[in-house]
Amino acid sequence: MSAPVPLNLLLVDDEAPARERLRLLLGDMAGQLPNRVVGEAANGREALAWLNACAATGETVDGVLADIRMPGMDGIELASHLALLPQPPAVIFTTAYDNYAVQAFDLAAVDYLLKPVRAQRLLTALQKLPARLAPTELRQLAATLGQNWRGGGRSHLSCHERGRLLLIPVDEILYLRAEQKYVTARTLERDYLLDESLAQLEAEFVERFLRLHRAVLVAPGAVAGFEKAAGDDAEAYGWALLRGVPEKLPVSRRLWSAVRQALA
């Protein structure tokens, strides 16, 4: 009989002693549940960079053990970005805080462990792998809880491009525009295609972006001015002019007065 294939695990925690404790517990239970710690990271951004490097070599990760509160990028936002991967790893949260967020994740079948992590509880959580939420469910849940947790949504959006997960700082986005199946996020440097709905992004970032048109949200600080559209222009009643990029964004007749008043 062939030996069981070990679980490949990534440990994500800003505290090195917490990662070391997990390593020791995982080593002790290897006889019951074969596993390998294939990497460590101190926050969500480091974890995503590590996973990008793994994808380039073809190495897979079955599970991510992630703290919730971390500087730079927390575990909840990390989960929302992981959901964009073609085969996202299962996420098990570790936290010192027993509150509504971890309870909601538990009810949704994404496990969590309270610190200090106990061996039997860790074993029970790992035995659930590879069971996981579908990517769309994980993304929606993480976005909703992340907005409540931080009171303002994610700090980054993500784009899956040529096998890599690219992070886009939300405060660098000039506008979001729905086009066919995707949403385009525009920064000063380039466009990114997002696999998210404009309605979901508007709800999450209601204080950061202003709706100009049924297909367009804009960062108020990106608007340099307005001009009226030609009388025969079917796309827009008027146009918003942007700072630093040549594009103009359509403004609908219904929103024209409210938008100009909001940005006056």
Short mmCIF file of C-alpha atoms in Angstrom, two decimals, residues 133-245:
data_model
loop_
_atom_site.label_atom_id
_atom_site.label_comp_id
_atom_site.label_asym_id
_atom_site.label_seq_id
_atom_site.Cartn_x
_atom_site.Cartn_y
_atom_site.Cartn_z
CA LEU A 133 -16.07 26.76 0.15
CA ALA A 134 -16.58 27.34 -3.54
CA PRO A 135 -14.45 30.32 -4.72
CA THR A 136 -17.46 32.61 -5.24
CA GLU A 137 -18.82 31.83 -1.76
CA LEU A 138 -15.43 32.41 -0.14
CA ARG A 139 -14.94 35.69 -2.00
CA GLN A 140 -18.36 37.03 -1.06
CA LEU A 141 -18.05 35.96 2.58
CA ALA A 142 -14.56 37.41 2.95
CA ALA A 143 -15.56 40.71 1.30
CA THR A 144 -18.64 41.08 3.53
CA LEU A 145 -16.87 40.25 6.77
CA GLY A 146 -13.83 42.28 5.77
CA GLN A 147 -15.99 45.36 5.27
CA ASN A 148 -17.56 44.90 8.71
CA TRP A 149 -14.23 44.06 10.36
CA ARG A 150 -12.35 47.10 9.10
CA GLY A 151 -15.28 49.41 8.41
CA GLY A 152 -14.23 50.16 4.84
CA GLY A 153 -13.56 47.10 2.72
CA ARG A 154 -10.38 45.64 1.35
CA SER A 155 -7.19 47.64 0.91
CA HIS A 156 -6.43 45.84 -2.37
CA LEU A 157 -8.32 44.27 -5.25
CA SER A 158 -6.80 41.38 -7.15
CA CYS A 159 -6.46 40.31 -10.75
CA HIS A 160 -5.55 36.81 -11.93
CA GLU A 161 -3.28 37.32 -14.92
CA ARG A 162 -1.11 34.75 -16.73
CA GLY A 163 -0.96 32.46 -13.73
CA ARG A 164 -0.15 35.19 -11.22
CA LEU A 165 -2.29 37.05 -8.71
CA LEU A 166 -1.69 40.80 -9.02
CA LEU A 167 -2.65 43.18 -6.19
CA ILE A 168 -4.14 46.60 -6.99
CA PRO A 169 -4.17 49.16 -4.14
CA VAL A 170 -7.72 50.49 -3.90
CA ASP A 171 -6.50 54.03 -3.24
CA GLU A 172 -4.68 54.00 -6.63
CA ILE A 173 -7.80 53.11 -8.63
CA LEU A 174 -9.18 56.01 -10.69
CA TYR A 175 -12.33 54.28 -11.85
CA LEU A 176 -14.14 50.95 -12.17
CA ARG A 177 -16.02 50.21 -15.38
CA ALA A 178 -18.23 47.22 -16.21
CA GLU A 179 -17.54 45.79 -19.66
CA GLN A 180 -19.25 42.56 -20.72
CA LYS A 181 -18.30 39.83 -18.21
CA TYR A 182 -15.60 41.78 -16.39
CA VAL A 183 -14.94 45.00 -14.51
CA THR A 184 -11.96 47.10 -15.55
CA ALA A 185 -10.01 48.83 -12.78
CA ARG A 186 -7.93 51.75 -14.06
CA THR A 187 -4.88 53.18 -12.33
CA LEU A 188 -2.48 55.79 -13.67
CA GLU A 189 -0.24 53.01 -14.94
CA ARG A 190 -2.61 50.48 -16.56
CA ASP A 191 -5.91 48.60 -16.71
CA TYR A 192 -6.72 45.43 -14.73
CA LEU A 193 -9.56 42.99 -15.39
CA LEU A 194 -11.47 41.96 -12.26
CA ASP A 195 -13.72 38.95 -11.92
CA GLU A 196 -16.16 40.82 -9.65
CA SER A 197 -19.44 42.63 -10.17
CA LEU A 198 -19.70 46.41 -10.19
CA ALA A 199 -22.67 46.24 -7.81
CA GLN A 200 -20.65 44.27 -5.25
CA LEU A 201 -17.72 46.69 -5.50
CA GLU A 202 -20.03 49.69 -5.12
CA ALA A 203 -21.56 48.20 -1.97
CA GLU A 204 -18.17 47.43 -0.45
CA PHE A 205 -16.58 50.80 -1.32
CA VAL A 206 -19.60 53.08 -1.07
CA GLU A 207 -17.52 55.85 0.55
CA ARG A 208 -14.62 55.61 -1.90
CA PHE A 209 -16.29 55.57 -5.34
CA LEU A 210 -19.13 57.60 -6.85
CA ARG A 211 -21.49 56.21 -9.49
CA LEU A 212 -21.52 58.18 -12.77
CA HIS A 213 -23.40 55.74 -14.96
CA ARG A 214 -24.91 52.27 -14.69
CA ALA A 215 -21.53 50.88 -15.81
CA VAL A 216 -19.08 53.32 -14.15
CA LEU A 217 -17.81 54.17 -10.66
CA VAL A 218 -15.16 56.86 -10.18
CA ALA A 219 -12.85 57.98 -7.37
CA PRO A 220 -13.98 61.59 -6.70
CA GLY A 221 -10.39 62.82 -6.51
CA ALA A 222 -9.72 61.56 -10.04
CA VAL A 223 -12.29 63.90 -11.64
CA ALA A 224 -10.83 67.07 -13.15
CA GLY A 225 -14.04 68.48 -14.62
CA PHE A 226 -17.07 67.87 -16.85
CA GLU A 227 -18.22 68.56 -20.35
CA LYS A 228 -21.62 68.22 -21.97
CA ALA A 229 -22.01 65.50 -24.57
CA ALA A 230 -23.06 66.22 -28.14
CA GLY A 231 -26.80 66.14 -28.61
CA ASP A 232 -26.64 62.98 -30.72
CA ASP A 233 -24.39 61.05 -28.29
CA ALA A 234 -26.32 57.97 -27.21
CA GLU A 235 -23.73 56.78 -24.67
CA ALA A 236 -23.77 59.71 -22.26
CA TYR A 237 -25.53 62.92 -21.30
CA GLY A 238 -22.15 64.31 -20.27
CA TRP A 239 -18.55 63.31 -19.69
CA ALA A 240 -16.27 63.35 -16.63
CA LEU A 241 -12.70 64.42 -17.43
CA LEU A 242 -9.96 62.68 -15.47
CA ARG A 243 -6.64 63.74 -14.00
CA GLY A 244 -3.56 62.07 -15.48
CA VAL A 245 -5.27 59.86 -18.09
#
